Amino acid sequence: MIIVLKPEVTEPQIEHVIQRVESLGLRAHLSRGTYRTIIGVIGDESKLRVAPLEAIPGVASVVPILPPYKLASNEAHPEPSVVEVAGVKIGGGWLAMIAGPCAIESAERMDAIAAAVKKAGANLLRGGAFKPRTSPYAYQGMGEDGLKILRDTGRKHALPVVTEVMDPRRVELVDQYTDMFQIGARNMQNFTLLTEVGQTRKPVLLKRGLSATVKDLLMSAEYILSEGNSQVVLCERGVKGFDPIARNLFDVAAVPATKSLSHLPIIVDPSHATGRPDLIPPCALAGVAAGADGVHIEVHNCPEEALSDGPQALLPEQYAAIARQIRQLAALLGKKISSVNSGNQ
Ligand code: PEP
Ligand code: MN
């Protein structure tokens, strides 16, 4: 950590900063420049994170050397992590193909959609039983009945399942049915929920918050990792933009930018990022081209009857078409797609 002092800093103030640093068991190295004086701190930086040095008169800024997301950082873990969801690998060259309806609506519908996405090449099935809706009057999900349908459908079609958990009090319940937890964008900074899923040993799909920076996303991942759960997959799903032309602003640069900082796999969700079926295929391909470790797409066999996110759902045949292109691009990039029954594809 480097402490940059103000140009008008006084000698007693410099002395005070040095004493403060040394009182924490660290070494201070004073360096006087023509325009600025700085203090280099040597020792365990984490001790200084709890000390508000910026509050000391004469201190202009405090510049950490190590990122605060130390477990998520690729400095701590230079090799890309591979997360395994009931046999399906994500990251380190393995591409996830997550597909399914926004909400679980009935066993019949789930079965039809699962059969279609499986045939198209999906390797993970999604579906929400607890839905984070902007309006309290909108469809809220089937709850535990939906979780049962999701689990049974996933088993029938040999597709591990991923579903959202919104409430720390329901982590135990959802854990009984799912192969991977999803933390939705609106809950990315629900730290109690992050801590709770961090205490399980089940993979977590952590979606980027609507106005969260890449570093915020990594700090949220750190909450899960620091509880001992290393199975975290990040998801770029668009951030709030100013243009109503799309539901959100798909931040494709966030994919390589996140990879430049972290070893964690990151997938893209062009469905929620754009909200438009015509924009989903090109953005899915852009995400994979940018290095994403997977693509998450909402699929429905009758979007006009969907209880949630119908307007952005792809029809099964539209999903099959984009899945084919994703596979071709993946092959070109040397990425592999694993599945529970056939292993390597
Ligand atoms: C979803 O996956 O259905 C969902 C609500 O996503 P997000 O949290 O990204 O809005
Ligand atoms: Mn949705």
XYZ file of N, CA, C and O in Angstrom, residues 161-294:
536
model
N -29.371 -28.922 -13.022
C -30.267 -27.764 -13.002
C -29.710 -26.586 -12.197
O -28.940 -26.758 -11.257
N -30.136 -25.402 -12.631
C -29.763 -24.172 -11.931
C -31.023 -23.355 -11.697
O -31.854 -23.219 -12.584
N -31.155 -22.847 -10.464
C -32.345 -22.072 -10.119
C -31.992 -21.002 -9.103
O -31.052 -21.160 -8.313
N -32.773 -19.941 -9.128
C -32.460 -18.791 -8.272
C -32.915 -19.005 -6.831
O -33.999 -19.526 -6.572
N -32.058 -18.558 -5.912
C -32.455 -18.486 -4.507
C -32.407 -17.006 -4.142
O -31.432 -16.313 -4.417
N -33.513 -16.519 -3.571
C -33.617 -15.078 -3.301
C -33.479 -14.743 -1.832
O -33.244 -13.591 -1.470
N -33.686 -15.752 -0.992
C -33.830 -15.480 0.433
C -32.876 -16.394 1.213
O -32.904 -17.614 1.015
N -32.041 -15.819 2.086
C -31.110 -16.661 2.852
C -31.830 -17.780 3.623
O -31.275 -18.858 3.810
N -33.082 -17.533 4.001
C -33.824 -18.545 4.762
C -34.242 -19.726 3.898
O -34.686 -20.744 4.409
N -34.104 -19.574 2.565
C -34.518 -20.663 1.677
C -33.331 -21.394 1.049
O -33.529 -22.266 0.207
N -32.120 -21.038 1.461
C -30.945 -21.676 0.863
C -30.987 -23.189 1.106
O -30.745 -23.999 0.205
N -31.349 -23.574 2.322
C -31.387 -25.002 2.656
C -32.414 -25.747 1.800
O -32.149 -26.850 1.307
N -33.564 -25.124 1.618
C -34.623 -25.736 0.808
C -34.169 -25.884 -0.648
O -34.240 -26.983 -1.229
N -33.685 -24.803 -1.236
C -33.288 -24.834 -2.648
C -32.120 -25.813 -2.842
O -32.053 -26.542 -3.842
N -31.251 -25.878 -1.853
C -30.100 -26.789 -1.883
C -30.533 -28.250 -2.092
O -29.835 -29.036 -2.728
N -31.712 -28.585 -1.575
C -32.180 -29.976 -1.688
C -32.550 -30.352 -3.124
O -32.641 -31.516 -3.461
N -32.815 -29.351 -3.958
C -33.319 -29.639 -5.302
C -32.375 -29.265 -6.435
O -32.504 -29.778 -7.537
N -31.484 -28.318 -6.189
C -30.716 -27.787 -7.326
C -29.277 -28.307 -7.363
O -28.737 -28.765 -6.349
N -28.685 -28.229 -8.554
C -27.266 -28.565 -8.704
C -26.407 -27.308 -8.648
O -25.210 -27.373 -8.427
N -27.050 -26.168 -8.894
C -26.325 -24.889 -8.866
C -27.297 -23.809 -8.405
O -28.425 -23.749 -8.883
N -26.841 -22.976 -7.480
C -27.653 -21.830 -7.058
C -27.452 -20.701 -8.058
O -26.341 -20.499 -8.538
N -28.515 -19.956 -8.311
C -28.356 -18.699 -9.031
C -28.626 -17.564 -8.055
O -29.620 -17.586 -7.337
N -27.706 -16.599 -8.029
C -27.963 -15.359 -7.288
C -28.279 -14.327 -8.355
O -27.446 -14.046 -9.232
N -29.479 -13.793 -8.315
C -29.927 -12.874 -9.349
C -29.275 -11.507 -9.234
O -28.702 -11.144 -8.194
N -29.396 -10.749 -10.326
C -28.781 -9.421 -10.390
C -29.203 -8.543 -9.202
O -28.391 -7.836 -8.623
N -30.491 -8.625 -8.871
C -30.995 -7.760 -7.792
C -30.464 -8.147 -6.418
O -30.567 -7.377 -5.466
N -29.949 -9.314 -6.313
C -29.426 -9.783 -5.026
C -27.900 -9.875 -5.000
O -27.347 -10.446 -4.063
N -27.251 -9.330 -6.015
C -25.785 -9.490 -6.067
C -25.106 -8.942 -4.816
O -24.055 -9.415 -4.405
N -25.725 -7.941 -4.224
C -25.122 -7.396 -2.996
C -25.962 -7.692 -1.758
O -25.902 -6.948 -0.776
N -26.691 -8.785 -1.814
C -27.373 -9.255 -0.599
C -26.335 -10.106 0.146
O -26.201 -11.309 -0.085
N -25.588 -9.447 1.003
C -24.405 -10.092 1.589
C -24.767 -11.253 2.510
O -24.012 -12.217 2.624
N -25.925 -11.184 3.133
C -26.354 -12.310 3.980
C -26.593 -13.546 3.104
O -26.210 -14.661 3.468
N -27.215 -13.305 1.951
C -27.481 -14.419 1.021
C -26.168 -14.989 0.468
O -25.990 -16.211 0.367
N -25.242 -14.108 0.133
C -23.941 -14.563 -0.390
C -23.212 -15.412 0.652
O -22.626 -16.451 0.343
N -23.259 -14.960 1.895
C -22.597 -15.698 2.973
C -23.246 -17.073 3.137
O -22.557 -18.086 3.298
N -24.550 -17.096 3.045
C -25.291 -18.349 3.227
C -24.950 -19.375 2.124
O -24.684 -20.537 2.421
N -24.940 -18.955 0.861
C -24.582 -19.911 -0.201
C -23.088 -20.235 -0.135
O -22.669 -21.316 -0.542
N -22.312 -19.300 0.421
C -20.879 -19.556 0.598
C -20.631 -20.689 1.581
O -19.606 -21.365 1.528
N -21.608 -20.885 2.472
C -21.437 -21.951 3.473
C -21.846 -23.324 2.948
O -21.622 -24.334 3.595
N -22.444 -23.366 1.767
C -22.725 -24.665 1.145
C -21.496 -25.009 0.296
O -20.569 -24.201 0.166
N -21.507 -26.158 -0.297
C -20.408 -26.516 -1.191
C -20.954 -26.734 -2.606
O -20.424 -27.508 -3.389
N -22.025 -26.029 -2.896
C -22.670 -26.178 -4.206
C -22.288 -25.006 -5.107
O -22.153 -23.882 -4.635
N -22.111 -25.273 -6.437
C -21.763 -24.174 -7.333
C -22.788 -23.044 -7.309
O -23.981 -23.285 -7.100
N -22.291 -21.833 -7.518
C -23.134 -20.636 -7.490
C -22.931 -19.853 -8.787
O -21.801 -19.583 -9.179
N -24.046 -19.512 -9.435
C -24.012 -18.627 -10.594
C -24.349 -17.233 -10.076
O -25.482 -16.973 -9.671
N -23.361 -16.362 -10.079
C -23.522 -15.030 -9.495
C -23.678 -14.005 -10.611
O -22.737 -13.738 -11.364
N -24.891 -13.429 -10.700
C -25.150 -12.486 -11.782
C -24.749 -11.058 -11.380
O -24.934 -10.669 -10.219
N -24.239 -10.351 -12.353
C -23.808 -8.968 -12.109
C -25.027 -8.084 -11.820
O -26.026 -8.149 -12.526
N -24.922 -7.252 -10.809
C -26.006 -6.345 -10.453
C -26.280 -5.326 -11.546
O -25.413 -5.042 -12.376
N -27.474 -4.777 -11.515
C -27.911 -3.861 -12.576
C -27.032 -2.624 -12.714
O -26.939 -2.042 -13.781
N -26.427 -2.201 -11.610
C -25.525 -1.043 -11.716
C -24.224 -1.327 -10.975
O -23.619 -0.432 -10.396
N -23.822 -2.581 -11.020
C -22.594 -2.974 -10.321
C -21.396 -2.898 -11.260
O -21.506 -3.234 -12.435
N -20.273 -2.466 -10.733
C -19.034 -2.486 -11.516
C -18.473 -3.913 -11.501
O -18.897 -4.753 -10.694
N -17.512 -4.138 -12.371
C -16.844 -5.452 -12.387
C -16.206 -5.716 -11.019
O -16.261 -6.830 -10.489
N -15.651 -4.673 -10.423
C -15.011 -4.862 -9.107
C -16.049 -5.159 -8.029
O -15.800 -5.960 -7.125
N -17.226 -4.538 -8.124
C -18.310 -4.873 -7.171
C -18.653 -6.360 -7.304
O -18.880 -7.056 -6.305
N -18.725 -6.813 -8.558
C -19.077 -8.225 -8.806
C -18.025 -9.145 -8.174
O -18.357 -10.138 -7.519
N -16.763 -8.773 -8.332
C -15.701 -9.599 -7.749
C -15.726 -9.561 -6.221
O -15.442 -10.561 -5.561
N -16.092 -8.406 -5.657
C -16.187 -8.338 -4.191
C -17.331 -9.232 -3.689
O -17.228 -9.859 -2.639
N -18.422 -9.285 -4.468
C -19.534 -10.160 -4.076
C -19.115 -11.628 -4.170
O -19.459 -12.438 -3.310
N -18.359 -11.945 -5.226
C -17.837 -13.321 -5.344
C -16.957 -13.642 -4.137
O -16.991 -14.757 -3.600
N -16.212 -12.639 -3.698
C -15.303 -12.828 -2.561
C -16.068 -13.240 -1.299
O -15.575 -14.027 -0.493
N -17.282 -12.711 -1.140
C -18.114 -13.100 0.008
C -18.348 -14.613 0.002
O -18.320 -15.268 1.044
N -18.613 -15.153 -1.182
C -18.897 -16.596 -1.289
C -17.609 -17.390 -1.093
O -17.555 -18.346 -0.316
N -16.553 -16.961 -1.771
C -15.269 -17.665 -1.696
C -14.722 -17.669 -0.270
O -14.182 -18.670 0.202
N -14.884 -16.538 0.404
C -14.284 -16.430 1.740
C -15.005 -17.291 2.773
O -14.500 -17.516 3.861
N -16.191 -17.790 2.419
C -16.885 -18.741 3.300
C -16.420 -20.171 3.029
O -16.892 -21.116 3.656
N -15.574 -20.328 2.015
C -15.041 -21.667 1.737
C -15.637 -22.327 0.517
O -15.271 -23.450 0.167
N -16.579 -21.651 -0.162
C -17.151 -22.238 -1.378
C -16.420 -21.661 -2.591
O -16.577 -20.489 -2.927
N -15.620 -22.497 -3.229
C -14.798 -22.014 -4.346
C -15.504 -22.144 -5.690
O -14.953 -21.771 -6.722
N -16.729 -22.680 -5.680
C -17.423 -22.987 -6.935
C -18.287 -21.815 -7.407
O -19.515 -21.871 -7.345
N -17.642 -20.763 -7.865
C -18.397 -19.571 -8.279
C -18.210 -19.319 -9.777
O -17.091 -19.329 -10.277
N -19.334 -19.104 -10.458
C -19.327 -18.721 -11.877
C -19.995 -17.349 -11.962
O -21.092 -17.154 -11.424
N -19.341 -16.404 -12.615
C -19.899 -15.061 -12.748
C -20.763 -14.982 -14.003
O -20.621 -15.814 -14.908
N -21.635 -13.982 -14.048
C -22.496 -13.843 -15.227
C -22.711 -12.372 -15.577
O -23.193 -11.599 -14.752
N -22.345 -12.033 -16.806
C -22.623 -10.687 -17.333
C -24.012 -10.722 -17.953
O -24.242 -11.468 -18.901
N -24.934 -9.928 -17.404
C -26.325 -9.962 -17.869
C -26.847 -8.569 -18.207
O -28.036 -8.333 -18.231
N -25.903 -7.672 -18.507
C -26.303 -6.327 -18.876
C -26.444 -5.441 -17.658
O -26.793 -5.905 -16.573
N -26.157 -4.173 -17.874
C -26.291 -3.179 -16.803
C -27.269 -2.106 -17.278
O -27.585 -2.031 -18.464
N -27.728 -1.284 -16.363
C -28.671 -0.220 -16.723
C -28.028 0.709 -17.751
O -26.917 1.208 -17.527
N -28.712 0.931 -18.849
C -28.212 1.869 -19.840
C -29.175 3.035 -19.934
O -30.119 3.128 -19.155
N -28.944 3.912 -20.869
C -29.853 5.062 -21.027
C -30.786 4.880 -22.213
O -31.707 5.648 -22.410
N -30.532 3.859 -23.030
C -31.255 3.729 -24.284
C -32.314 2.630 -24.204
O -31.984 1.443 -24.054
N -33.592 3.003 -24.338
C -34.641 1.980 -24.246
C -34.675 1.016 -25.440
O -35.526 0.132 -25.492
N -33.724 1.157 -26.351
C -33.690 0.261 -27.504
C -33.501 -1.213 -27.069
O -33.907 -2.128 -27.752
N -32.849 -1.392 -25.924
C -32.678 -2.741 -25.377
C -33.002 -2.686 -23.884
O -32.986 -1.613 -23.276
N -33.314 -3.854 -23.325
C -33.703 -3.888 -21.909
C -32.580 -3.367 -21.011
O -32.794 -2.664 -20.042
N -31.358 -3.793 -21.333
C -30.173 -3.356 -20.579
C -29.056 -3.097 -21.581
O -29.235 -3.276 -22.786
N -27.914 -2.723 -21.076
C -26.759 -2.493 -21.938
C -25.822 -3.700 -21.773
O -25.288 -3.913 -20.679
N -25.691 -4.478 -22.830
C -24.856 -5.679 -22.764
C -23.393 -5.250 -22.747
O -22.885 -4.701 -23.722
N -22.725 -5.504 -21.642
C -21.345 -5.048 -21.468
C -20.393 -6.184 -21.846
O -19.865 -6.881 -20.985
N -20.175 -6.331 -23.137
C -19.362 -7.468 -23.600
C -17.902 -7.322 -23.165
O -17.217 -8.320 -22.898
N -17.452 -6.073 -23.041
C -16.055 -5.863 -22.610
C -15.831 -6.330 -21.175
O -14.700 -6.597 -20.764
N -16.944 -6.442 -20.416
C -16.797 -6.916 -19.034
C -16.246 -8.344 -18.986
O -15.634 -8.739 -17.992
N -16.463 -9.102 -20.066
C -15.996 -10.503 -20.054
C -14.463 -10.557 -20.026
O -13.883 -11.078 -19.062
N -13.775 -10.004 -21.048
C -12.304 -10.033 -20.946
C -11.773 -9.179 -19.802
O -10.736 -9.501 -19.222
N -12.503 -8.098 -19.464
C -12.025 -7.243 -18.359
C -12.046 -8.038 -17.051
O -11.112 -7.950 -16.243
N -13.081 -8.828 -16.843
C -13.156 -9.646 -15.620
C -12.065 -10.701 -15.637
O -11.416 -10.967 -14.619
N -11.861 -11.278 -16.808
C -10.822 -12.310 -16.911
C -9.419 -11.740 -16.678
O -8.526 -12.461 -16.257
N -9.249 -10.449 -16.953
C -7.925 -9.866 -16.709
C -7.651 -9.735 -15.210
O -6.519 -9.549 -14.790
N -8.713 -9.831 -14.399
C -8.563 -9.662 -12.949
C -8.765 -10.946 -12.157
O -8.284 -11.074 -11.032
N -9.539 -11.873 -12.738
C -9.984 -13.020 -11.942
C -9.863 -14.348 -12.681
O -9.997 -14.404 -13.908
N -9.686 -15.398 -11.907
C -9.618 -16.766 -12.454
C -11.000 -17.398 -12.571
O -11.142 -18.508 -13.095
N -12.025 -16.713 -12.055
C -13.359 -17.328 -12.034
C -13.951 -17.368 -13.439
O -13.793 -16.428 -14.211
N -14.685 -18.439 -13.758
C -15.362 -18.470 -15.059
C -16.409 -17.358 -15.122
O -16.987 -16.983 -14.097
N -16.646 -16.848 -16.329
C -17.715 -15.853 -16.509
C -18.500 -16.205 -17.766
O -17.914 -16.472 -18.813
N -19.814 -16.257 -17.600
C -20.680 -16.567 -18.738
C -21.472 -15.302 -19.103
O -21.462 -14.324 -18.359
N -22.174 -15.358 -20.245
C -23.023 -14.221 -20.624
C -24.487 -14.657 -20.682
O -24.797 -15.815 -20.970
N -25.353 -13.700 -20.407
C -26.807 -13.910 -20.473
C -27.382 -12.845 -21.407
O -27.799 -11.770 -20.965
N -27.369 -13.138 -22.724
C -27.878 -12.133 -23.664
C -29.391 -11.964 -23.577
O -29.919 -10.977 -24.089
N -30.101 -12.892 -22.920
C -31.559 -12.755 -22.789
C -31.908 -11.559 -21.922
O -32.663 -10.674 -22.322
N -31.362 -11.532 -20.693
C -31.667 -10.404 -19.808
C -30.890 -9.153 -20.213
O -31.319 -8.045 -19.949
N -29.751 -9.339 -20.869
C -28.949 -8.183 -21.273
C -29.656 -7.363 -22.337
O -29.547 -6.135 -22.357
N -30.385 -8.040 -23.232
C -31.011 -7.290 -24.339
C -32.537 -7.266 -24.245
O -33.156 -6.306 -24.687
N -33.127 -8.342 -23.753
C -34.586 -8.414 -23.676
C -35.261 -8.533 -25.032
O -36.475 -8.396 -25.126
N -34.462 -8.759 -26.083
C -35.034 -8.823 -27.438
C -34.556 -10.073 -28.159
O -33.348 -10.240 -28.384
N -35.495 -10.930 -28.573
C -35.090 -12.178 -29.239
C -34.178 -11.956 -30.446
O -33.293 -12.774 -30.703
N -34.371 -10.841 -31.171
C -33.511 -10.623 -32.349
C -32.090 -10.228 -31.971
O -31.167 -10.380 -32.768
N -31.891 -9.707 -30.771
C -30.539 -9.302 -30.358
C -29.798 -10.418 -29.609
O -28.583 -10.343 -29.423
N -30.558 -11.427 -29.171
C -29.926 -12.483 -28.357
C -28.862 -13.270 -29.149
O -27.719 -13.389 -28.667
N -29.186 -13.764 -30.375
C -28.145 -14.557 -31.065
C -26.851 -13.788 -31.324
O -25.765 -14.278 -30.970
N -26.897 -12.556 -31.898
C -25.601 -11.890 -32.116
C -24.846 -11.612 -30.819
O -23.613 -11.696 -30.783
N -25.586 -11.274 -29.749
C -24.888 -10.989 -28.486
C -24.348 -12.266 -27.848
O -23.305 -12.234 -27.178
N -25.024 -13.383 -28.063
C -24.503 -14.662 -27.550
C -23.156 -14.957 -28.217
O -22.167 -15.303 -27.548
N -23.115 -14.774 -29.539
C -21.873 -15.043 -30.271
C -20.776 -14.052 -29.862
O -19.617 -14.428 -29.702
N -21.177 -12.789 -29.682
C -20.193 -11.780 -29.268
C -19.596 -12.157 -27.909
O -18.394 -12.012 -27.682
N -20.445 -12.647 -27.023
C -19.980 -13.048 -25.689
C -18.962 -14.179 -25.778
O -17.901 -14.134 -25.142
N -19.280 -15.177 -26.590
C -18.350 -16.322 -26.715
C -17.050 -15.848 -27.382
O -15.948 -16.214 -26.954
N -17.192 -14.998 -28.408
C -15.993 -14.485 -29.086
C -15.122 -13.681 -28.121
O -13.901 -13.651 -28.242
N -15.771 -13.024 -27.152
C -15.024 -12.219 -26.176
C -14.418 -13.074 -25.064
O -13.752 -12.546 -24.177
N -14.678 -14.375 -25.104
C -14.030 -15.269 -24.135
C -14.943 -15.833 -23.065
O -14.460 -16.454 -22.104
N -16.256 -15.626 -23.199
C -17.171 -16.134 -22.167
C -17.065 -17.653 -22.041
O -16.823 -18.364 -23.023
N -17.297 -18.123 -20.833
C -17.223 -19.563 -20.542
C -18.598 -20.225 -20.628
O -18.762 -21.373 -20.187
N -19.554 -19.496 -21.159
C -20.873 -20.101 -21.298
C -21.886 -19.085 -21.739
O -21.623 -17.875 -21.739
